[in-house]
Amino acid sequence: MAVTITSVAASSVAPRSLQATSTGRLWVAVAHSSANIIEFWYSDDAGATWTENTAAQFAWSGDQYFAFYIDADDHAHIAYDETGTVALKYRRNKSISTTSAWSAASTVDSTTATSYQWADLVAHREGTGWKAHILYKRTTSGTDLVLYAPITITSADVITVETKVTVDS
């Protein structure tokens, strides 16, 4: 069965990730570079129908490179490129739902790179908070680096980007 998700910016659509919460609700993140937003759609019937969650969408000026992940506590995490400022950003949505909102963007990397691409991430509970792990590509003057960035989220929702480590160059 194929289902069409109709978008406000269908001319430039890039789905990047499909995730599920502990209740079985499916979530899909869709990038719209022509509208400069990342939209979120959900399904409560195993993908037979989809509803846009306008409360969760946010403005973004990227190149459709982002990673979306929902952890075991139903907290959503997203890492995405910002071409306007040439940076890799991270946001968290505590207990993603039809009415929840994203945290302010935290900068993961903003060196003199020409682009940030192909981010991937996972997140899990650690102690009294959470830990997100982001892997991404940074391009600077024709040189590509694969970097790892750990992020700590406290129980008070304070987000701290820790020291990045080069994985491969």
Backbone as CSV, one residue per row, in Angstrom:
resi,resn,N_x,N_y,N_z,CA_x,CA_y,CA_z,C_x,C_y,C_z
1,MET,0.845,-1.165,0.000,0.000,0.000,0.000,0.890,1.227,0.000
2,ALA,0.700,2.105,-0.928,1.423,3.368,-0.981,0.486,4.484,-0.542
3,VAL,1.008,5.391,0.263,0.227,6.523,0.750,0.967,7.795,0.365
4,THR,0.264,8.773,-0.161,0.872,10.043,-0.537,0.725,11.037,0.594
5,ILE,1.847,11.639,0.992,1.826,12.726,1.962,1.877,14.013,1.147
6,THR,0.806,14.795,1.180,0.730,16.022,0.395,1.376,17.150,1.175
7,SER,2.254,17.868,0.526,3.035,18.893,1.187,2.762,20.271,0.611
8,VAL,3.013,21.285,1.435,2.865,22.664,0.973,3.958,23.038,-0.006
9,ALA,5.056,22.312,0.006,6.182,22.637,-0.870,6.608,21.397,-1.639
10,ALA,5.665,20.778,-2.284,5.910,19.488,-2.929,6.991,19.528,-3.999
11,SER,7.356,20.701,-4.470,8.365,20.785,-5.521,9.770,20.472,-5.015
12,SER,9.980,20.516,-3.724,11.317,20.290,-3.189,11.242,19.523,-1.878
13,VAL,10.801,18.284,-1.959,10.548,17.470,-0.783,11.616,16.399,-0.643
14,ALA,12.088,16.195,0.580,13.064,15.138,0.845,12.767,14.496,2.194
15,PRO,12.128,13.320,2.196,11.939,12.630,3.468,13.278,12.089,3.931
16,ARG,13.581,12.220,5.187,14.878,11.782,5.664,14.799,10.688,6.706
17,SER,13.680,10.544,7.386,13.676,9.554,8.442,12.265,9.177,8.851
18,LEU,12.107,7.917,9.188,10.855,7.388,9.715,11.165,6.796,11.077
19,GLN,10.431,7.224,12.096,10.653,6.760,13.465,9.320,6.378,14.084
20,ALA,9.369,5.655,15.216,8.151,5.267,15.930,8.326,5.529,17.419
21,THR,7.241,5.952,18.067,7.264,6.146,19.519,6.926,4.816,20.195
22,SER,6.992,4.802,21.520,6.700,3.583,22.280,5.238,3.159,22.137
23,THR,4.357,4.080,21.729,2.940,3.758,21.546,2.648,3.206,20.151
24,GLY,3.668,3.229,19.276,3.484,2.761,17.915,3.157,3.859,16.919
25,ARG,3.030,5.100,17.397,2.788,6.214,16.473,4.015,6.375,15.585
26,LEU,3.783,6.416,14.279,4.861,6.625,13.319,5.045,8.116,13.081
27,TRP,6.304,8.536,12.948,6.634,9.921,12.646,7.562,9.950,11.451
28,VAL,7.353,10.887,10.539,8.268,11.088,9.421,8.652,12.562,9.379
29,ALA,9.951,12.799,9.154,10.453,14.164,9.005,10.665,14.417,7.521
30,VAL,10.201,15.566,7.047,10.277,15.904,5.628,10.889,17.297,5.495
31,ALA,11.932,17.399,4.679,12.583,18.694,4.444,11.997,19.350,3.208
32,HIS,11.802,20.649,3.290,11.323,21.438,2.162,12.274,22.605,1.964
33,SER,13.248,22.414,1.080,14.235,23.473,0.889,13.633,24.709,0.237
34,SER,12.598,24.558,-0.576,11.993,25.737,-1.199,11.137,26.532,-0.214
35,ALA,10.610,25.880,0.809,9.805,26.574,1.819,10.622,26.879,3.081
36,ASN,11.851,26.367,3.146,12.732,26.567,4.294,12.126,26.103,5.614
37,ILE,11.526,24.910,5.605,10.985,24.330,6.837,11.280,22.826,6.865
38,ILE,11.287,22.290,8.074,11.257,20.839,8.259,9.897,20.535,8.856
39,GLU,9.150,19.697,8.156,7.800,19.322,8.595,7.845,17.953,9.256
40,PHE,6.851,17.701,10.102,6.706,16.406,10.753,5.287,15.912,10.548
41,TRP,5.171,14.653,10.136,3.893,14.008,9.888,3.818,12.775,10.772
42,TYR,2.600,12.419,11.213,2.457,11.224,12.050,1.287,10.374,11.577
43,SER,1.350,9.102,11.960,0.295,8.158,11.623,0.006,7.291,12.840
44,ASP,-1.275,7.154,13.166,-1.690,6.293,14.274,-2.309,4.994,13.779
45,ASP,-2.272,4.759,12.457,-2.887,3.553,11.906,-1.906,2.789,11.012
46,ALA,-0.683,2.656,11.495,0.364,1.886,10.797,0.654,2.411,9.395
47,GLY,0.511,3.710,9.198,0.868,4.323,7.932,-0.231,4.396,6.895
48,ALA,-1.456,3.988,7.241,-2.561,4.045,6.273,-2.941,5.496,5.969
49,THR,-2.889,6.360,6.992,-3.162,7.782,6.799,-2.123,8.586,7.568
50,TRP,-1.891,9.831,7.141,-0.881,10.694,7.746,-1.464,12.065,8.034
51,THR,-1.041,12.664,9.159,-1.484,13.991,9.565,-0.256,14.874,9.770
52,GLU,-0.290,16.068,9.209,0.818,16.993,9.415,0.747,17.590,10.817
53,ASN,1.881,17.645,11.491,1.958,18.240,12.818,2.607,19.616,12.686
54,THR,1.800,20.638,12.451,2.342,21.978,12.240,2.968,22.546,13.503
55,ALA,2.599,22.050,14.691,3.192,22.532,15.941,4.665,22.158,16.032
56,ALA,5.070,21.078,15.373,6.456,20.615,15.478,7.363,21.165,14.385
57,GLN,6.818,21.695,13.302,7.686,22.163,12.208,8.477,23.394,12.632
58,PHE,9.636,23.579,12.007,10.421,24.771,12.302,11.134,25.270,11.057
59,ALA,11.455,26.563,11.077,12.142,27.201,9.960,13.579,26.696,9.909
60,TRP,14.082,26.603,8.683,15.409,26.049,8.483,15.896,26.421,7.100
61,SER,17.187,26.676,6.981,17.757,27.002,5.670,18.868,26.006,5.373
62,GLY,18.480,24.807,5.024,19.469,23.748,4.833,19.427,23.134,3.456
63,ASP,20.203,22.086,3.311,20.313,21.370,2.042,19.718,19.965,2.127
64,GLN,18.715,19.780,2.934,18.036,18.496,3.085,18.908,17.434,3.730
65,TYR,19.944,17.843,4.453,20.773,16.906,5.195,20.434,17.015,6.665
66,PHE,19.733,16.036,7.176,19.454,16.016,8.603,19.174,14.599,9.063
67,ALA,19.247,14.411,10.370,18.956,13.115,10.980,17.899,13.326,12.051
68,PHE,16.963,12.400,12.140,15.832,12.470,13.063,15.778,11.152,13.816
69,TYR,15.635,11.214,15.141,15.650,10.004,15.960,14.708,10.180,17.142
70,ILE,13.956,9.132,17.482,13.113,9.136,18.674,13.670,8.080,19.619
71,ASP,14.008,8.498,20.846,14.609,7.567,21.803,13.543,6.768,22.563
72,ALA,13.976,5.902,23.455,13.070,5.010,24.195,12.117,5.758,25.119
73,ASP,12.447,6.998,25.460,11.576,7.821,26.299,10.657,8.715,25.472
74,ASP,10.619,8.488,24.155,9.799,9.260,23.212,10.228,10.718,23.084
75,HIS,11.499,10.994,23.356,12.066,12.312,23.090,12.613,12.277,21.668
76,ALA,12.276,13.280,20.880,12.771,13.345,19.505,14.033,14.195,19.472
77,HIS,14.943,13.825,18.588,16.213,14.528,18.424,16.406,14.773,16.936
78,ILE,16.969,15.929,16.589,17.242,16.215,15.189,18.565,16.977,15.078
79,ALA,19.375,16.565,14.120,20.611,17.266,13.777,20.463,17.677,12.320
80,TYR,20.798,18.928,12.002,20.555,19.422,10.647,21.574,20.490,10.269
81,ASP,21.783,20.626,8.969,22.682,21.660,8.460,21.930,22.982,8.361
82,GLU,22.641,24.044,8.568,22.115,25.408,8.391,23.004,26.078,7.364
83,THR,22.546,26.165,6.133,23.389,26.761,5.095,23.513,28.265,5.240
84,GLY,22.532,28.895,5.848,22.588,30.343,6.025,23.751,30.766,6.908
85,THR,24.038,29.980,7.939,25.146,30.290,8.842,26.283,29.283,8.705
86,VAL,26.175,28.328,7.814,27.111,27.217,7.623,27.444,26.608,8.985
87,ALA,26.476,25.884,9.521,26.636,25.263,10.835,25.829,23.970,10.901
88,LEU,26.209,23.105,11.813,25.431,21.915,12.128,24.729,22.201,13.447
89,LYS,23.412,22.038,13.464,22.602,22.365,14.640,21.935,21.112,15.200
90,TYR,21.535,21.190,16.476,20.845,20.098,17.165,19.667,20.684,17.934
91,ARG,18.550,19.955,17.909,17.372,20.318,18.705,16.790,19.057,19.323
92,ARG,16.040,19.249,20.405,15.371,18.136,21.087,13.917,18.513,21.309
93,ASN,13.042,17.529,21.158,11.617,17.716,21.400,11.246,16.752,22.512
94,LYS,11.030,17.285,23.695,10.755,16.438,24.852,9.375,15.814,24.712
95,SER,9.354,14.499,24.631,8.108,13.732,24.500,7.277,14.213,23.319
96,ILE,7.771,13.944,22.119,7.132,14.411,20.887,5.653,14.009,20.866
97,SER,4.823,14.973,20.548,3.382,14.741,20.462,2.826,15.719,19.438
98,THR,1.522,15.745,19.324,0.904,16.635,18.339,0.933,18.094,18.776
99,THR,1.315,18.370,20.042,1.342,19.749,20.523,2.709,20.186,21.045
100,SER,3.680,19.310,21.054,4.982,19.661,21.639,5.832,20.482,20.685
101,ALA,6.845,21.135,21.238,7.697,22.021,20.442,9.169,21.651,20.654
102,TRP,10.005,22.116,19.752,11.439,21.851,19.796,12.157,22.841,20.703
103,SER,13.287,22.390,21.245,14.154,23.284,22.003,14.769,24.300,21.044
104,ALA,15.398,25.304,21.606,16.174,26.228,20.779,17.328,25.446,20.161
105,ALA,17.809,25.906,19.032,18.901,25.217,18.343,20.209,25.389,19.099
106,SER,20.947,24.294,19.244,22.300,24.318,19.794,23.263,24.086,18.647
107,THR,24.341,24.853,18.598,25.325,24.691,17.536,26.259,23.544,17.880
108,VAL,26.328,22.550,16.995,27.217,21.412,17.161,28.583,21.744,16.575
109,ASP,28.593,22.376,15.402,29.838,22.711,14.720,29.595,23.932,13.845
110,SER,30.526,24.862,13.867,30.405,26.065,13.023,31.786,26.609,12.687
111,THR,32.679,25.737,12.287,34.020,26.173,11.913,33.955,26.866,10.555
112,THR,35.059,26.985,9.895,35.085,27.633,8.576,34.735,26.648,7.469
113,ALA,33.874,25.709,7.760,33.482,24.698,6.777,32.666,25.310,5.649
114,THR,32.686,24.622,4.510,31.833,25.034,3.397,30.502,24.298,3.437
115,SER,30.446,23.137,4.132,29.176,22.425,4.280,29.254,21.381,5.382
116,TYR,28.063,21.012,5.866,27.881,19.911,6.818,26.854,18.988,6.202
117,GLN,27.181,17.707,6.139,26.274,16.771,5.466,26.233,15.433,6.174
118,TRP,25.231,14.661,5.776,25.090,13.242,6.115,25.143,12.960,7.603
119,ALA,24.481,13.786,8.390,24.426,13.548,9.830,23.642,12.279,10.131
120,ASP,24.055,11.602,11.169,23.322,10.463,11.713,23.367,10.620,13.224
121,LEU,22.332,10.158,13.916,22.355,10.294,15.365,21.561,9.208,16.049
122,VAL,21.944,8.948,17.294,21.197,8.096,18.211,21.202,8.811,19.555
123,ALA,20.296,8.424,20.436,20.236,9.026,21.768,19.692,7.997,22.749
124,HIS,20.087,8.141,24.004,19.658,7.194,25.039,19.698,7.875,26.405
125,ARG,19.037,7.249,27.356,19.053,7.723,28.731,20.438,7.433,29.313
126,GLU,20.958,8.375,30.107,22.244,8.162,30.766,22.209,8.869,32.110
127,GLY,22.311,8.113,33.198,22.199,8.690,34.541,20.831,9.306,34.724
128,THR,20.800,10.577,35.130,19.517,11.259,35.305,19.129,12.080,34.084
129,GLY,19.942,12.012,33.023,19.655,12.768,31.803,19.712,11.879,30.583
130,TRP,20.165,12.437,29.473,20.235,11.718,28.208,21.539,12.056,27.516
131,LYS,21.888,11.255,26.547,23.086,11.477,25.741,22.703,11.276,24.289
132,ALA,23.050,12.241,23.439,22.866,12.109,21.995,24.253,11.970,21.383
133,HIS,24.343,11.188,20.324,25.604,10.955,19.631,25.383,11.283,18.158
134,ILE,26.155,12.230,17.634,25.982,12.662,16.247,27.260,12.362,15.462
135,LEU,27.081,11.769,14.311,28.167,11.514,13.366,27.837,12.312,12.111
136,TYR,28.815,13.036,11.548,28.520,13.883,10.400,29.771,14.136,9.578
137,LYS,29.550,14.658,8.369,30.645,15.023,7.470,30.776,16.539,7.430
138,ARG,32.028,17.014,7.581,32.315,18.439,7.456,33.275,18.614,6.280
139,THR,32.935,19.499,5.352,33.789,19.781,4.203,34.351,21.193,4.348
140,THR,35.667,21.309,4.250,36.346,22.591,4.321,37.387,22.645,3.218
141,SER,37.235,23.570,2.296,38.193,23.753,1.195,38.543,22.444,0.497
142,GLY,37.539,21.634,0.208,37.745,20.390,-0.512,38.191,19.215,0.345
143,THR,38.403,19.420,1.632,38.799,18.343,2.539,37.591,17.875,3.327
144,ASP,37.322,16.570,3.288,36.198,15.999,4.015,36.680,15.361,5.315
145,LEU,35.962,15.627,6.388,36.218,14.991,7.677,34.934,14.348,8.162
146,VAL,35.043,13.181,8.775,33.921,12.563,9.469,34.164,12.815,10.946
147,LEU,33.200,13.456,11.590,33.351,13.820,13.002,32.258,13.203,13.858
148,TYR,32.584,13.006,15.133,31.653,12.497,16.140,31.488,13.583,17.195
149,ALA,30.243,13.901,17.539,29.965,14.913,18.559,29.000,14.349,19.598
150,PRO,29.464,14.149,20.832,28.545,13.745,21.898,27.836,14.965,22.483
151,ILE,26.591,14.788,22.863,25.792,15.868,23.442,25.155,15.353,24.724
152,THR,25.291,16.124,25.780,24.696,15.773,27.064,23.452,16.618,27.283
153,ILE,22.367,15.973,27.712,21.124,16.674,28.038,20.811,16.348,29.494
154,THR,20.763,17.344,30.352,20.498,17.095,31.767,19.008,16.873,32.002
155,SER,18.665,16.459,33.219,17.251,16.271,33.565,16.502,17.597,33.552
156,ALA,17.237,18.725,33.632,16.625,20.056,33.534,16.602,20.550,32.088
157,ASP,16.911,19.655,31.134,16.897,19.948,29.699,17.961,20.945,29.258
158,VAL,19.073,21.004,29.974,20.204,21.820,29.548,21.013,20.991,28.555
159,ILE,21.249,21.544,27.372,21.942,20.837,26.294,23.376,21.346,26.206
160,THR,24.345,20.414,26.272,25.757,20.772,26.179,26.423,19.935,25.089
161,VAL,26.998,20.608,24.117,27.756,19.926,23.069,29.173,19.723,23.600
162,GLU,29.603,18.477,23.626,30.925,18.171,24.146,31.968,18.245,23.044
163,THR,33.205,17.919,23.370,34.312,17.989,22.416,34.108,17.037,21.257
164,LYS,34.253,17.558,20.045,34.122,16.746,18.836,35.417,15.969,18.584
165,VAL,35.275,14.796,17.977,36.416,13.940,17.695,36.397,13.596,16.208
166,THR,37.551,13.697,15.536,37.652,13.297,14.139,37.700,11.769,14.068
167,VAL,36.799,11.191,13.300,36.750,9.742,13.106,37.591,9.337,11.903
168,ASP,37.456,10.104,10.815,38.180,9.781,9.586,38.410,11.073,8.794
169,SER,39.511,11.083,8.039,39.775,12.262,7.205,40.279,11.813,5.845
